[in-house]
mmCIF file of C-alpha atoms in Angstrom:
data_model
loop_
_atom_site.group_PDB
_atom_site.id
_atom_site.type_symbol
_atom_site.label_atom_id
_atom_site.label_comp_id
_atom_site.label_asym_id
_atom_site.label_seq_id
_atom_site.Cartn_x
_atom_site.Cartn_y
_atom_site.Cartn_z
ATOM 1 C CA MET A 1 124.717 95.918 112.860
ATOM 2 C CA ALA A 2 121.864 96.044 115.521
ATOM 3 C CA VAL A 3 121.387 96.662 118.913
ATOM 4 C CA ARG A 4 120.806 93.506 121.748
ATOM 5 C CA PRO A 5 117.063 94.095 122.765
ATOM 6 C CA PRO A 6 117.011 94.547 126.687
ATOM 7 C CA SER A 7 115.081 91.776 127.168
ATOM 8 C CA ALA A 8 117.908 89.407 125.743
ATOM 9 C CA ALA A 9 119.916 90.553 128.102
ATOM 10 C CA THR A 10 120.384 87.268 130.140
ATOM 11 C CA LEU A 11 120.801 85.448 126.634
ATOM 12 C CA THR A 12 124.251 84.478 126.189
ATOM 13 C CA PHE A 13 124.994 82.728 122.669
ATOM 14 C CA ALA A 14 127.854 80.118 121.961
ATOM 15 C CA ASP A 15 128.768 77.738 119.326
ATOM 16 C CA ARG A 16 124.968 76.902 118.283
ATOM 17 C CA ALA A 17 123.409 77.051 121.853
ATOM 18 C CA VAL A 18 122.636 79.313 124.019
ATOM 19 C CA TYR A 19 123.243 79.897 127.939
ATOM 20 C CA LEU A 20 120.095 81.312 130.207
ATOM 21 C CA ALA A 21 121.373 83.133 133.057
ATOM 22 C CA ASP A 22 118.549 83.349 134.939
ATOM 23 C CA ALA A 23 117.992 79.570 134.697
ATOM 24 C CA ASP A 24 121.172 78.703 134.903
ATOM 25 C CA ALA A 25 120.994 76.186 131.892
ATOM 26 C CA VAL A 26 122.369 75.392 128.517
ATOM 27 C CA VAL A 27 119.969 74.489 125.301
ATOM 28 C CA VAL A 28 120.952 72.807 122.697
ATOM 29 C CA ALA A 29 118.340 71.532 119.674
ATOM 30 C CA ASP A 30 119.037 69.035 116.700
ATOM 31 C CA LEU A 31 121.876 66.775 117.455
ATOM 32 C CA HIS A 32 120.883 64.046 114.824
ATOM 33 C CA PHE A 33 122.669 61.036 116.325
ATOM 34 C CA GLY A 34 123.128 58.243 113.821
ATOM 35 C CA ARG A 35 123.507 60.673 110.390
ATOM 36 C CA ALA A 36 126.359 59.094 109.131
ATOM 37 C CA ASP A 37 125.125 55.725 109.636
ATOM 38 C CA ALA A 38 121.825 56.829 108.068
ATOM 39 C CA SER A 39 123.360 58.411 104.637
ATOM 40 C CA ARG A 40 123.657 56.585 101.510
ATOM 41 C CA VAL A 41 127.277 57.995 100.956
ATOM 42 C CA ALA A 42 129.892 55.318 101.030
ATOM 43 C CA ALA A 43 132.462 57.039 103.326
ATOM 44 C CA PRO A 44 129.901 59.488 105.108
ATOM 45 C CA ILE A 45 131.442 61.670 107.876
ATOM 46 C CA ASP A 46 130.096 60.962 111.656
ATOM 47 C CA ALA A 47 130.012 64.414 113.619
ATOM 48 C CA ALA A 48 128.902 62.364 117.170
ATOM 49 C CA ALA A 49 132.545 62.849 118.780
ATOM 50 C CA SER A 50 132.899 66.466 117.301
ATOM 51 C CA ILE A 51 128.977 67.148 118.809
ATOM 52 C CA ARG A 52 130.189 65.549 122.253
ATOM 53 C CA HIS A 53 133.291 67.535 122.283
ATOM 54 C CA ARG A 54 131.730 70.437 121.924
ATOM 55 C CA VAL A 55 128.747 70.039 124.527
ATOM 56 C CA ARG A 56 131.977 69.255 126.901
ATOM 57 C CA ALA A 57 132.885 72.961 126.013
ATOM 58 C CA LEU A 58 130.302 74.183 126.874
ATOM 59 C CA LEU A 59 130.004 72.752 130.225
ATOM 60 C CA ASP A 60 133.298 73.655 130.853
ATOM 61 C CA ARG A 61 132.613 77.433 129.900
ATOM 62 C CA PHE A 62 129.006 77.943 131.806
ATOM 63 C CA ALA A 63 129.098 75.105 134.432
ATOM 64 C CA PRO A 64 125.709 74.948 134.224
ATOM 65 C CA THR A 65 122.927 73.203 136.902
ATOM 66 C CA THR A 66 120.862 72.250 133.973
ATOM 67 C CA VAL A 67 121.420 71.139 130.186
ATOM 68 C CA VAL A 68 118.407 70.695 128.344
ATOM 69 C CA PHE A 69 119.210 68.733 124.805
ATOM 70 C CA ALA A 70 115.635 70.568 122.888
ATOM 71 C CA GLY A 71 114.644 67.463 120.223
ATOM 72 C CA ASP A 72 115.875 65.781 117.591
ATOM 73 C CA LEU A 73 119.122 63.996 119.397
ATOM 74 C CA LEU A 74 118.486 61.092 116.935
ATOM 75 C CA HIS A 75 118.371 61.210 113.451
ATOM 76 C CA SER A 76 116.591 58.095 112.154
ATOM 77 C CA PHE A 77 112.832 57.962 112.542
ATOM 78 C CA ASP A 78 112.555 54.724 113.202
ATOM 79 C CA ARG A 79 115.988 52.763 113.842
ATOM 80 C CA LEU A 80 118.512 52.916 116.577
ATOM 81 C CA PRO A 81 121.763 52.240 115.759
ATOM 82 C CA ALA A 82 124.363 51.364 117.827
ATOM 83 C CA VAL A 83 126.535 54.512 116.963
ATOM 84 C CA ALA A 84 123.225 56.761 117.999
ATOM 85 C CA THR A 85 122.941 54.676 121.302
ATOM 86 C CA ASP A 86 126.904 55.049 121.767
ATOM 87 C CA ALA A 87 126.609 59.233 121.423
ATOM 88 C CA ILE A 88 123.488 59.310 123.512
ATOM 89 C CA GLU A 89 125.341 57.095 126.341
ATOM 90 C CA GLY A 90 128.379 59.526 125.992
ATOM 91 C CA VAL A 91 126.619 63.272 126.222
ATOM 92 C CA TRP A 92 124.726 61.689 129.419
ATOM 93 C CA ASP A 93 128.303 60.915 131.132
ATOM 94 C CA ASP A 94 129.721 63.682 130.021
ATOM 95 C CA CYS A 95 127.151 65.916 131.942
ATOM 96 C CA VAL A 96 127.004 63.293 135.000
ATOM 97 C CA ASP A 97 130.610 63.829 135.107
ATOM 98 C CA ALA A 98 129.949 67.623 134.909
ATOM 99 C CA ASP A 99 127.537 67.661 137.776
ATOM 100 C CA THR A 100 124.874 68.894 135.341
ATOM 101 C CA GLU A 101 120.949 67.815 135.159
ATOM 102 C CA ALA A 102 120.564 66.145 131.470
ATOM 103 C CA LEU A 103 116.459 66.737 130.095
ATOM 104 C CA ALA A 104 116.090 65.559 127.053
ATOM 105 C CA VAL A 105 112.978 66.969 124.993
ATOM 106 C CA ALA A 106 111.419 64.741 122.245
ATOM 107 C CA GLY A 107 111.937 66.072 118.583
ATOM 108 C CA ASN A 108 110.020 64.430 115.758
ATOM 109 C CA HIS A 109 112.682 62.501 114.968
ATOM 110 C CA ASP A 110 112.877 60.779 118.084
ATOM 111 C CA SER A 111 110.525 57.891 118.454
ATOM 112 C CA ARG A 112 112.901 55.612 120.217
ATOM 113 C CA LEU A 113 114.628 58.042 122.173
ATOM 114 C CA ALA A 114 113.385 56.643 125.337
ATOM 115 C CA ASP A 115 114.652 53.163 124.569
ATOM 116 C CA CYS A 116 118.554 54.566 124.485
ATOM 117 C CA TRP A 117 118.156 58.043 126.846
ATOM 118 C CA PRO A 118 118.996 57.247 130.162
ATOM 119 C CA GLY A 119 116.549 59.433 131.788
ATOM 120 C CA SER A 120 113.058 60.444 131.034
ATOM 121 C CA VAL A 121 111.547 61.912 127.549
ATOM 122 C CA ALA A 122 109.648 65.084 128.004
ATOM 123 C CA GLU A 123 107.239 66.840 125.423
ATOM 124 C CA ALA A 124 108.588 70.043 126.877
ATOM 125 C CA VAL A 125 109.984 71.345 129.528
ATOM 126 C CA THR A 126 109.696 74.746 131.975
ATOM 127 C CA LEU A 127 113.287 76.308 133.311
ATOM 128 C CA ALA A 128 113.270 78.260 136.921
ATOM 129 C CA ASP A 129 113.052 81.010 135.267
ATOM 130 C CA GLY A 130 109.480 80.200 133.530
ATOM 131 C CA THR A 131 111.607 79.481 130.193
ATOM 132 C CA VAL A 132 109.292 76.635 128.129
ATOM 133 C CA VAL A 133 111.765 74.737 125.968
ATOM 134 C CA CYS A 134 110.105 72.077 123.192
ATOM 135 C CA HIS A 135 111.588 71.080 119.816
ATOM 136 C CA GLY A 136 109.084 73.421 117.742
ATOM 137 C CA HIS A 137 107.538 70.975 115.077
ATOM 138 C CA THR A 138 104.158 71.094 117.965
ATOM 139 C CA PRO A 139 102.707 73.746 119.879
ATOM 140 C CA PRO A 140 104.104 73.216 123.722
ATOM 141 C CA GLU A 141 100.869 73.074 126.289
ATOM 142 C CA GLN A 142 102.865 74.988 129.224
ATOM 143 C CA ARG A 143 103.395 78.593 129.048
ATOM 144 C CA GLY A 144 106.266 80.809 129.920
ATOM 145 C CA HIS A 145 107.722 84.384 128.817
ATOM 146 C CA ARG A 146 110.181 82.685 126.558
ATOM 147 C CA TYR A 147 109.734 79.863 124.516
ATOM 148 C CA VAL A 148 113.097 78.363 122.949
ATOM 149 C CA VAL A 149 113.364 75.716 120.373
ATOM 150 C CA GLY A 150 114.706 73.827 117.299
ATOM 151 C CA HIS A 151 113.819 71.930 114.450
ATOM 152 C CA ALA A 152 113.915 74.701 111.888
ATOM 153 C CA HIS A 153 117.603 74.811 111.563
ATOM 154 C CA PRO A 154 117.501 78.552 110.165
ATOM 155 C CA ALA A 155 120.554 79.648 108.451
ATOM 156 C CA ILE A 156 121.089 83.351 106.578
ATOM 157 C CA THR A 157 123.246 84.299 103.418
ATOM 158 C CA ILE A 158 125.243 87.485 104.296
ATOM 159 C CA GLU A 159 128.313 88.278 101.602
ATOM 160 C CA GLY A 160 127.492 85.131 99.721
ATOM 161 C CA VAL A 161 127.988 82.879 103.175
ATOM 162 C CA LYS A 162 125.429 80.775 104.474
ATOM 163 C CA ARG A 163 125.555 80.863 108.058
ATOM 164 C CA PRO A 164 123.789 79.330 110.865
ATOM 165 C CA CYS A 165 121.948 81.741 113.266
ATOM 166 C CA TYR A 166 119.435 81.973 116.075
ATOM 167 C CA LEU A 167 115.962 83.644 115.367
ATOM 168 C CA PHE A 168 114.895 86.256 118.182
ATOM 169 C CA GLY A 169 111.718 88.014 118.901
ATOM 170 C CA ASP A 170 110.208 90.103 121.691
ATOM 171 C CA ASP A 171 106.531 89.144 121.465
ATOM 172 C CA ALA A 172 106.472 86.411 118.991
ATOM 173 C CA TYR A 173 104.787 83.850 120.409
ATOM 174 C CA ARG A 174 101.772 83.721 122.530
ATOM 175 C CA GLY A 175 102.506 87.118 123.990
ATOM 176 C CA GLY A 176 106.438 86.084 125.341
ATOM 177 C CA GLU A 177 109.801 85.828 123.197
ATOM 178 C CA LEU A 178 110.379 83.250 120.920
ATOM 179 C CA LEU A 179 114.340 81.803 120.348
ATOM 180 C CA VAL A 180 115.044 79.823 117.618
ATOM 181 C CA LEU A 181 117.690 77.741 117.699
ATOM 182 C CA PRO A 182 120.052 76.605 114.936
ATOM 183 C CA ALA A 183 120.919 73.053 114.574
ATOM 184 C CA PHE A 184 123.856 71.983 116.834
ATOM 185 C CA THR A 185 125.133 69.319 114.233
ATOM 186 C CA THR A 186 127.298 70.856 112.076
ATOM 187 C CA LEU A 187 126.183 68.581 109.372
ATOM 188 C CA ALA A 188 122.294 70.192 108.751
ATOM 189 C CA GLY A 189 122.718 72.653 105.878
ATOM 190 C CA GLY A 190 120.088 74.956 107.096
ATOM 191 C CA VAL A 191 117.231 76.647 105.365
ATOM 192 C CA ASP A 192 117.882 79.827 104.436
ATOM 193 C CA ILE A 193 115.732 82.708 105.547
ATOM 194 C CA THR A 194 116.844 85.136 102.978
ATOM 195 C CA ASP A 195 113.981 85.035 101.039
ATOM 196 C CA ARG A 196 112.191 82.337 102.746
ATOM 197 C CA ARG A 197 108.194 82.407 104.599
ATOM 198 C CA ALA A 198 107.528 81.414 107.906
ATOM 199 C CA ASP A 199 105.814 78.254 106.285
ATOM 200 C CA ASP A 200 109.537 77.107 105.016
ATOM 201 C CA LEU A 201 110.747 76.572 108.371
ATOM 202 C CA SER A 202 107.151 74.042 109.470
ATOM 203 C CA SER A 203 106.952 75.065 113.021
ATOM 204 C CA PRO A 204 103.723 76.518 114.982
ATOM 205 C CA LEU A 205 105.474 78.640 116.787
ATOM 206 C CA VAL A 206 106.666 80.614 114.245
ATOM 207 C CA SER A 207 103.594 82.677 112.497
ATOM 208 C CA THR A 208 106.163 85.543 110.407
ATOM 209 C CA LEU A 209 109.457 85.768 109.928
ATOM 210 C CA ALA A 210 109.253 89.538 109.070
ATOM 211 C CA PRO A 211 110.094 90.751 113.170
ATOM 212 C CA LEU A 212 112.478 88.010 114.061
ATOM 213 C CA GLN A 213 115.773 89.326 114.427
ATOM 214 C CA PRO A 214 118.742 87.217 113.052
ATOM 215 C CA VAL A 215 121.411 86.367 115.390
ATOM 216 C CA VAL A 216 124.768 85.108 113.870
ATOM 217 C CA TRP A 217 127.405 83.395 116.072
ATOM 218 C CA ASP A 218 131.222 84.902 115.062
ATOM 219 C CA ASP A 219 133.158 81.736 116.127
ATOM 220 C CA ASP A 220 136.363 83.693 114.889
ATOM 221 C CA GLY A 221 135.097 87.034 117.442
ATOM 222 C CA ASP A 222 133.410 84.864 120.086
ATOM 223 C CA ASP A 223 130.245 87.020 119.864
ATOM 224 C CA ALA A 224 127.246 87.440 118.815
ATOM 225 C CA LEU A 225 126.275 89.484 115.813
ATOM 226 C CA TRP A 226 122.448 90.839 116.246
ATOM 227 C CA PHE A 227 121.194 91.996 112.725
ATOM 228 C CA PRO A 228 117.782 93.988 112.358
ATOM 229 C CA PRO A 229 114.289 92.275 112.148
ATOM 230 C CA LEU A 230 114.215 90.381 108.878
ATOM 231 C CA GLN A 231 111.790 92.885 107.471
ATOM 232 C CA ARG A 232 114.275 95.527 107.131
ATOM 233 C CA LEU A 233 117.227 93.125 107.077
ATOM 234 C CA ARG A 234 116.237 91.813 103.605
ATOM 235 C CA SER A 235 115.843 95.122 101.825
ATOM 236 C CA LEU A 236 119.899 95.425 102.592
ATOM 237 C CA LEU A 237 121.164 92.095 101.702
#
């Protein structure tokens, strides 16, 4: 197991999300509301209720000033099913009830997000500590000392088990830190980075995987497990 880099000391990981202490903000990405509606399966599984429950748990745990939903709140590119609209309104109401500001960043799936999100929808936001949050499918106009993104759905196979993971790099994008979040929805299979190239993540913010450290959230231990950079880790897997 690897040691957490000193630059990541203010980051707290929990349930596929991250809490940034200096900004008093929680960031989650890739909720994909309406995924079940778009499925061709006769009896698809819908994760909306579970996602809302988990978002509320994050609000209770961290009591943040701000929550940023970092893109792909919706799953369908051009449709807006009622189940997705209801889920969007639900998480907004949960944030209002918690006295937390809810910010939405547009992802590549979110062409209809402005039609259902009660607030404004941004291409990227800069938090109080200078962290830039965007979805990750296009480069942000803003510059910061840290970039937090989704979009890539990273996962890693360890001891035969595929797990969602974060990816962290100290000097990985525009001279700043880069943190790639796993998909918040549990229905996303994830892109196994064990033997992939950066191109497979389809994000212009991820130019190489080699120096990035995978971080796996351990539900049982309520802890984040840091692994060596992929350039060293791959020889051990």
